[in-house]
PDB file of C-alpha atoms in Angstrom:
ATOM      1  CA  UNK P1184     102.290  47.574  31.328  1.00 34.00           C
ATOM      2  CA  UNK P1185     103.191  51.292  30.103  1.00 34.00           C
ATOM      3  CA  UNK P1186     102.995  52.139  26.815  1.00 40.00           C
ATOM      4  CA  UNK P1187     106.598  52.337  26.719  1.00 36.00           C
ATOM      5  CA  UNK P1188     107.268  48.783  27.770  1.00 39.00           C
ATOM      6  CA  UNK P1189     104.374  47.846  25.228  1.00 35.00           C
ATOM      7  CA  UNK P1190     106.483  49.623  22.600  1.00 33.00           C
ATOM      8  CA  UNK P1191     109.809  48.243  23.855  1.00 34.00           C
ATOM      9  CA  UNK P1192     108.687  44.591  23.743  1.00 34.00           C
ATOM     10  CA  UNK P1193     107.219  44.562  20.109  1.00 33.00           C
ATOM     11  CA  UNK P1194     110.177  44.179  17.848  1.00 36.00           C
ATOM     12  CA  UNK P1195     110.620  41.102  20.446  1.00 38.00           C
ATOM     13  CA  UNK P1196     107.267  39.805  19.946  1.00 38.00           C
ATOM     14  CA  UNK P1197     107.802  40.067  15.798  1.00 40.00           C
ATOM     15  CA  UNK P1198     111.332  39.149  15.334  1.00 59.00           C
ATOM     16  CA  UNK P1199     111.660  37.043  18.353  1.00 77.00           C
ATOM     17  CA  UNK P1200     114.968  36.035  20.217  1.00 93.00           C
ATOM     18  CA  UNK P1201     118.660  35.930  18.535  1.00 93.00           C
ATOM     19  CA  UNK P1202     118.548  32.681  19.197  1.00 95.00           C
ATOM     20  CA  UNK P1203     115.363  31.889  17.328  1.00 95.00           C
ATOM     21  CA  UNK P1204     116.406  34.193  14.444  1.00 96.00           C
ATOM     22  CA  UNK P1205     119.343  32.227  14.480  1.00 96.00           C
ATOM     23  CA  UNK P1206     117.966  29.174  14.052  1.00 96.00           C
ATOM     24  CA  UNK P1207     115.290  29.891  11.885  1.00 95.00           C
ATOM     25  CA  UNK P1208     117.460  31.238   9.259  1.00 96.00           C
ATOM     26  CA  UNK P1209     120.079  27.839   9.562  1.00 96.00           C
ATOM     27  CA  UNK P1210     117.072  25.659   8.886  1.00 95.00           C
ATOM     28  CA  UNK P1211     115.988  27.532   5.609  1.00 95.00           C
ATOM     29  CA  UNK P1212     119.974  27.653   4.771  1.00 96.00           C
ATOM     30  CA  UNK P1213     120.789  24.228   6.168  1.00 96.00           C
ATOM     31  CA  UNK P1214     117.472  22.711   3.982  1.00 95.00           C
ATOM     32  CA  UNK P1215     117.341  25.138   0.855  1.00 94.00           C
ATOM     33  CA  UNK P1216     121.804  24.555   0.631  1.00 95.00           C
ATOM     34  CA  UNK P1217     122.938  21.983   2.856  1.00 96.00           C
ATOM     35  CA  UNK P1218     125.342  22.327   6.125  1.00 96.00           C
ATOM     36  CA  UNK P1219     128.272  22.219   4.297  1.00 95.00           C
ATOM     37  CA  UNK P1220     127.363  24.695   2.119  1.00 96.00           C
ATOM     38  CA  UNK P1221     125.695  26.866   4.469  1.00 96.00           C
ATOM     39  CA  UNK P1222     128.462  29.336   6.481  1.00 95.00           C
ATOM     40  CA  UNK P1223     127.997  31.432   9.282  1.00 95.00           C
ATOM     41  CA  UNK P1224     128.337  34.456   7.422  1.00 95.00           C
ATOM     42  CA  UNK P1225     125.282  33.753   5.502  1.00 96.00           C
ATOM     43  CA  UNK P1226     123.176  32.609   8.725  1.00 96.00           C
ATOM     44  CA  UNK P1227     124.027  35.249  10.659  1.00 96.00           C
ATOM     45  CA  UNK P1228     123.574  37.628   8.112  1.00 96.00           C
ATOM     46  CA  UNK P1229     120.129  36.377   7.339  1.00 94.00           C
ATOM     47  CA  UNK P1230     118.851  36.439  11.299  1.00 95.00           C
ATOM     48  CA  UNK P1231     120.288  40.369  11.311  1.00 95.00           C
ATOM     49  CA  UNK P1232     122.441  39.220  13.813  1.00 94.00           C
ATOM     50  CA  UNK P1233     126.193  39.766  14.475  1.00 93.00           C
ATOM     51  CA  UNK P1234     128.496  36.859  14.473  1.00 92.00           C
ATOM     52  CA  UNK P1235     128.940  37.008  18.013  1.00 93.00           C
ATOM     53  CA  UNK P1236     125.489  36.515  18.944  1.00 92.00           C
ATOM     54  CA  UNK P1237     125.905  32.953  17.194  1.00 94.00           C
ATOM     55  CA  UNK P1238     128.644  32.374  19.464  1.00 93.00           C
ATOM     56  CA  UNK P1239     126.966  33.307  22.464  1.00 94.00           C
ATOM     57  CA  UNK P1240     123.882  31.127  21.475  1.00 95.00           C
ATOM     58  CA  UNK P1241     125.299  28.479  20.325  1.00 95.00           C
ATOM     59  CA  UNK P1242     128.855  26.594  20.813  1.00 94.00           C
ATOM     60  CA  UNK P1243     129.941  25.699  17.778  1.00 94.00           C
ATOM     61  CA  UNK P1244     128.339  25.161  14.028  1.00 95.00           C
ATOM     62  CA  UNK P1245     127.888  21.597  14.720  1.00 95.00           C
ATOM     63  CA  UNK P1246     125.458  22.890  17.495  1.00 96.00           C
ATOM     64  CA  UNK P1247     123.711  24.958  15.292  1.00 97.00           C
ATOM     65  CA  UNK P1248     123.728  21.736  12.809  1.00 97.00           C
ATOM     66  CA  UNK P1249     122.017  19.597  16.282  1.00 97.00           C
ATOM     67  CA  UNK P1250     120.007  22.086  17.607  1.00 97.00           C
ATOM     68  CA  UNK P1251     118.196  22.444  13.356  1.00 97.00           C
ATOM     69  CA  UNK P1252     118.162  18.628  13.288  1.00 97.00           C
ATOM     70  CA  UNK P1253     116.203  18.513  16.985  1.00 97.00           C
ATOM     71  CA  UNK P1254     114.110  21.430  16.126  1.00 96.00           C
ATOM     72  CA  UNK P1255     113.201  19.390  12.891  1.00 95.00           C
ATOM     73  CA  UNK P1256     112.376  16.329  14.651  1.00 96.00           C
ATOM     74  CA  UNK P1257     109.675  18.599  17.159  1.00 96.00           C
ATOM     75  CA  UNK P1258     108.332  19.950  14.169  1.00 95.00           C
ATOM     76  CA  UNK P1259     107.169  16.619  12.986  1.00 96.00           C
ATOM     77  CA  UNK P1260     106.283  15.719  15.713  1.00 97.00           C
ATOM     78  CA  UNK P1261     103.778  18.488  16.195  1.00 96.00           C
ATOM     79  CA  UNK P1262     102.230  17.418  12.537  1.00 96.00           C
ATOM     80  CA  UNK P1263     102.035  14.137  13.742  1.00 97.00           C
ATOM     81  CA  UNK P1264     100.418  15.109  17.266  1.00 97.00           C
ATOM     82  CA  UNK P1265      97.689  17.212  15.241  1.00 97.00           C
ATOM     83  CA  UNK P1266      96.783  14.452  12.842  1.00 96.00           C
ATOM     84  CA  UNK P1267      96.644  11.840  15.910  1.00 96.00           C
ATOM     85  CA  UNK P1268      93.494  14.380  17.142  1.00 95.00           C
ATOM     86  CA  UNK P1269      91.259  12.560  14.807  1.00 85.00           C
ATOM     87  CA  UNK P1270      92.735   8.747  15.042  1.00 94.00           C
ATOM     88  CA  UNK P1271      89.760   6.649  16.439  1.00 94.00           C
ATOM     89  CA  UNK P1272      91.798   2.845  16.196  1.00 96.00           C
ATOM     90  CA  UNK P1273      95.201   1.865  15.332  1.00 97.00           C
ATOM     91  CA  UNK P1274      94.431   1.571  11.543  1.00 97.00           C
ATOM     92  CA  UNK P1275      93.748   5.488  11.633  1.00 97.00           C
ATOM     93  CA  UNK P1276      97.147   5.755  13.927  1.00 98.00           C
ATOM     94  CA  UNK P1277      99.575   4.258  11.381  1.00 98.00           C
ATOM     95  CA  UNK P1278      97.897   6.448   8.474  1.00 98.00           C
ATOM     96  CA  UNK P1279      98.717   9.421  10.566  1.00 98.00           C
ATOM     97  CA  UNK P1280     101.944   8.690  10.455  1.00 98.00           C
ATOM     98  CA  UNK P1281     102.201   8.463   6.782  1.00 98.00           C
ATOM     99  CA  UNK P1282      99.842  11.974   6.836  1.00 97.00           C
ATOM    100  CA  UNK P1283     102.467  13.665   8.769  1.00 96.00           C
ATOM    101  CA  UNK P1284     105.368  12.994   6.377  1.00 95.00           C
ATOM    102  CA  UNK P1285     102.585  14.304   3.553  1.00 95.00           C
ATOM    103  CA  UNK P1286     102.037  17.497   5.409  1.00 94.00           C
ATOM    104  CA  UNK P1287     105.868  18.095   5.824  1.00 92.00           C
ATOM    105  CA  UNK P1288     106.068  17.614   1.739  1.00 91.00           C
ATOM    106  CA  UNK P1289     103.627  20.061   1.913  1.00 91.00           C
ATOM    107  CA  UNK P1290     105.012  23.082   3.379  1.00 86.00           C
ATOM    108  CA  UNK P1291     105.661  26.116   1.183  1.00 71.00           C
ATOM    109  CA  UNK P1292     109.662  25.505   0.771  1.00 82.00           C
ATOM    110  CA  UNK P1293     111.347  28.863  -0.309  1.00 81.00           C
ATOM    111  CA  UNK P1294     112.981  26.737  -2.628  1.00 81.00           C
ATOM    112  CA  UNK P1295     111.081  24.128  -3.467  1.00 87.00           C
ATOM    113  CA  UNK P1296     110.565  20.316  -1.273  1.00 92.00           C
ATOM    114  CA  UNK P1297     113.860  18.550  -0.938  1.00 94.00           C
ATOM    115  CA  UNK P1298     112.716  15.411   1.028  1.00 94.00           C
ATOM    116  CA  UNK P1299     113.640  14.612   4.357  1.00 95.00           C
ATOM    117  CA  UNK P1300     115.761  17.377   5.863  1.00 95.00           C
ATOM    118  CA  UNK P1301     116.939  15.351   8.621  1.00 96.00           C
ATOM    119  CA  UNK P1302     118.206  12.658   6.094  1.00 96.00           C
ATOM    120  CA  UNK P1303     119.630  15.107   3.675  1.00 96.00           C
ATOM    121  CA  UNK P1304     121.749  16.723   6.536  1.00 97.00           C
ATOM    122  CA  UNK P1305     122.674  13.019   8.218  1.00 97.00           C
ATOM    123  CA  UNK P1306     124.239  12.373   4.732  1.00 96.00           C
ATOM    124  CA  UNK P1307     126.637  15.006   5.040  1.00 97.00           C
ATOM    125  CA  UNK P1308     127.637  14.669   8.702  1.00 96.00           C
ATOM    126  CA  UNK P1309     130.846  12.019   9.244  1.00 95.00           C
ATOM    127  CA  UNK P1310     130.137   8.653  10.976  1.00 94.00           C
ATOM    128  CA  UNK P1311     129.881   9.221  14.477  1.00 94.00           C
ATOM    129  CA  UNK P1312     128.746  12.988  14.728  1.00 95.00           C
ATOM    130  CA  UNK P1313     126.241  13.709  17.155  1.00 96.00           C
ATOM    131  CA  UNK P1314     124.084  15.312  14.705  1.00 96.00           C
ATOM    132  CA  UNK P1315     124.089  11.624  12.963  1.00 97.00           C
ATOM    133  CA  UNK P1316     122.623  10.111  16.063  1.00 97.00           C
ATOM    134  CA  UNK P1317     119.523  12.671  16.743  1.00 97.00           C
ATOM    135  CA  UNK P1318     118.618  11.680  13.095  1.00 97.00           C
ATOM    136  CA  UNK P1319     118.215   7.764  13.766  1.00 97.00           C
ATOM    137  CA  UNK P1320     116.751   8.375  17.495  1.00 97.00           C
ATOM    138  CA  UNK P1321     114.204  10.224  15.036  1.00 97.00           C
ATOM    139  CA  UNK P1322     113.866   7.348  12.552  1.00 98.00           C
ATOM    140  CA  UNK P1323     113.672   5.189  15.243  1.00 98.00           C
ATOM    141  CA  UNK P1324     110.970   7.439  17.125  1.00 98.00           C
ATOM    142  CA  UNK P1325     108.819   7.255  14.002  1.00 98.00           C
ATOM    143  CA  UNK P1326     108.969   3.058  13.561  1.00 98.00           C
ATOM    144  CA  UNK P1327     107.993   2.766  17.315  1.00 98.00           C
ATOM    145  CA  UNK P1328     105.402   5.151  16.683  1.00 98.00           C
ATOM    146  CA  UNK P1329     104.123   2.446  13.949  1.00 98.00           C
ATOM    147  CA  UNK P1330     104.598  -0.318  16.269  1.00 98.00           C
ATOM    148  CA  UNK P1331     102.876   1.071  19.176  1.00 98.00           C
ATOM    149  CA  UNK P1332      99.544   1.705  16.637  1.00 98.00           C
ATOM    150  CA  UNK P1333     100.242  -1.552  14.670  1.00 98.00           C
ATOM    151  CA  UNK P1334     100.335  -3.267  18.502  1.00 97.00           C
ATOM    152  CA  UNK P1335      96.799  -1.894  18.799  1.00 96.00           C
ATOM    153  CA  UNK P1336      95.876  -3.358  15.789  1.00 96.00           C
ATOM    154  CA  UNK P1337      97.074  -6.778  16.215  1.00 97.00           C
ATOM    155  CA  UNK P1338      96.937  -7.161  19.989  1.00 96.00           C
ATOM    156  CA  UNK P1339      97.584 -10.842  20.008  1.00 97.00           C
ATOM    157  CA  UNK P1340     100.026 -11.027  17.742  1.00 97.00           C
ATOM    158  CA  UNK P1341     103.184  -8.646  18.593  1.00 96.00           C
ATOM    159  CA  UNK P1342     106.186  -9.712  16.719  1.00 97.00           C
ATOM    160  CA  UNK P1343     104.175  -9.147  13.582  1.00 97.00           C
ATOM    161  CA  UNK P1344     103.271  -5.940  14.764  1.00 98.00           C
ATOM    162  CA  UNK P1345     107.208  -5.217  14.863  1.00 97.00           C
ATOM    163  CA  UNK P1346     107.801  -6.474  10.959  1.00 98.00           C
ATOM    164  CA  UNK P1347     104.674  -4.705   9.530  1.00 98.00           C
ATOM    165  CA  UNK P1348     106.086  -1.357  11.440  1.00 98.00           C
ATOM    166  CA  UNK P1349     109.802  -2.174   9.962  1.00 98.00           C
ATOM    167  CA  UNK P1350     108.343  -2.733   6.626  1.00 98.00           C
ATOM    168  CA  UNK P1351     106.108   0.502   6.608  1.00 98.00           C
ATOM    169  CA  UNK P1352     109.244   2.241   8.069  1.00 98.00           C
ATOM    170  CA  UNK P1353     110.929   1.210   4.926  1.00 98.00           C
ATOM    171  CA  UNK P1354     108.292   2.026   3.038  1.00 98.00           C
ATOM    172  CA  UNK P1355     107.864   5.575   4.016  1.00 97.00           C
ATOM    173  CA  UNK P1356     111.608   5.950   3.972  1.00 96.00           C
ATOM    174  CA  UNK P1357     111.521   5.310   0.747  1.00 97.00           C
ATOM    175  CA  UNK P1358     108.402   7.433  -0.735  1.00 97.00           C
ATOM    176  CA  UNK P1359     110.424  10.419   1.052  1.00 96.00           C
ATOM    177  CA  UNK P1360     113.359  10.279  -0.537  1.00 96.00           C
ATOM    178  CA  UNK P1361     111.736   9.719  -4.312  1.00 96.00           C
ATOM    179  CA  UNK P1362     109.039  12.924  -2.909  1.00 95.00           C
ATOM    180  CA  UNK P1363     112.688  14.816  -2.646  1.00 94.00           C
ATOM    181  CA  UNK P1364     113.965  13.886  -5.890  1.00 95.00           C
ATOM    182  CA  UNK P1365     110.884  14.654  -7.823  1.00 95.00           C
ATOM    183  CA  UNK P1366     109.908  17.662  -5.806  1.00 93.00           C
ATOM    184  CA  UNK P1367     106.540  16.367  -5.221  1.00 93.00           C
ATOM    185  CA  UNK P1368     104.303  14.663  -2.148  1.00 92.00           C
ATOM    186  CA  UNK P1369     103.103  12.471  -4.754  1.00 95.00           C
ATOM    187  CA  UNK P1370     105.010   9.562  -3.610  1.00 96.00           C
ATOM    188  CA  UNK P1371     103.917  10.089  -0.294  1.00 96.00           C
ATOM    189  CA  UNK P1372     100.010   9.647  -1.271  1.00 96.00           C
ATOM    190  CA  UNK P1373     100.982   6.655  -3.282  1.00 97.00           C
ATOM    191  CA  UNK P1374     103.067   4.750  -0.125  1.00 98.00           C
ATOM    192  CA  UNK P1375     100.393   5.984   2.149  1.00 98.00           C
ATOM    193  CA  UNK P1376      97.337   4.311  -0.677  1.00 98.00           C
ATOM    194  CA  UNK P1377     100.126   1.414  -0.008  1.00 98.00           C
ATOM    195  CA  UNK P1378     100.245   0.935   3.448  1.00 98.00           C
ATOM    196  CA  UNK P1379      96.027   1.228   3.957  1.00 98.00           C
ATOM    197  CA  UNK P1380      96.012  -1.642   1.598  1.00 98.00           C
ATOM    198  CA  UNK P1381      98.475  -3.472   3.306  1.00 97.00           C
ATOM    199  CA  UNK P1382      96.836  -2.304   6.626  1.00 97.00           C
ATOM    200  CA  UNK P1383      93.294  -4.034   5.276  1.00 96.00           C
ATOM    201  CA  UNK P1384      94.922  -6.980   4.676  1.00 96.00           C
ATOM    202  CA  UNK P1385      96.102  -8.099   7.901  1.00 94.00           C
TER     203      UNK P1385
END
């Protein structure tokens, strides 16, 4: 490559694509504020982008709103893919679960941990919005997840496998949205002390 093409392609490399400006800035808006809150002005202003770019990357808000809520949903998933490198049974599977949700607590929010961003924007999207439905394929995503480990666990005895993964469900639900009220991963280390317990006991 010439050093002009070098040159040419660095701002690229640093700032990357409008698109990924885009939609980096909406998901520190969209979590720090909320989507209602959060207008276009503000996204596009953060990305250094003009208002048209939006437009040409994206179809509407509410795509900008789906396209945050599935780009939320991958980056669990990568926590939970990294933690699942040192899972040796299913005991260690469902705990990495639980680890996952602790490492998301974890992340350095500009404005401090709000709990589950995909919950927190499902609760302002109307019945029925599209947005609303990548949020429970999520949810649901993360109980299979807890099944399919729990199924390891208890290879003979399946439907029990499916309770124990709806109860931890619940129960991790739950620790994340009193982790987002306090502002804390505390709760997180206490449901995941919880489940291990639970875990030993079957």
């Amino acid at each position: 490559m010439s050093d002009t093409g070098a040159t040419a392609a660095r701002p690229s490399r640093r700032r990357g694509t409008a698109r990924e400006r885009l939609l980096a800035a909406a998901s520190r808006r969209f979590y720090a504020h909320g989507v209602a809150a959060t207008g276009i002005d503000t996204i596009t202003a953060e990305a250094g982008v003009a208002k048209m770019s939006l437009y040409n990357n994206f179809s509407s808000k509410a795509d900008l709103v789906r396209a945050y809520l599935e780009a939320r949903h991958e980056e669990w998933m990568g926590l939970y893919r990294r933690r699942l490198e040192g899972v040796r049974d299913g005991r260690d599977g469902v705990l990495a679960v639980f680890d996952a949700y602790a490492d998301h607590a974890a992340f350095a929010y500009e404005h401090g941990f709000r709990g589950c961003g995909l919950l927190n924007a499902a609760a302002e999207l109307p019945a029925g919005d599209e947005g609303r439905a990548v949020v429970r394929r999520h949810k649901e995503e993360v109980e299979s997840l807890l099944a399919g480990h729990l199924e390891r666990l208890l290879p003979d005895r399946p439907e029990e496998a499916r309770a124990v993964a709806e109860h931890l469900a619940f129960l991790l639900e739950g620790a994340m949205a009193r982790a987002g009220l306090e502002g804390a991963g505390t709760r997180l280390e206490h449901a995941r002390t919880m489940a291990a317990n639970l875990l030993d006991r079957l």
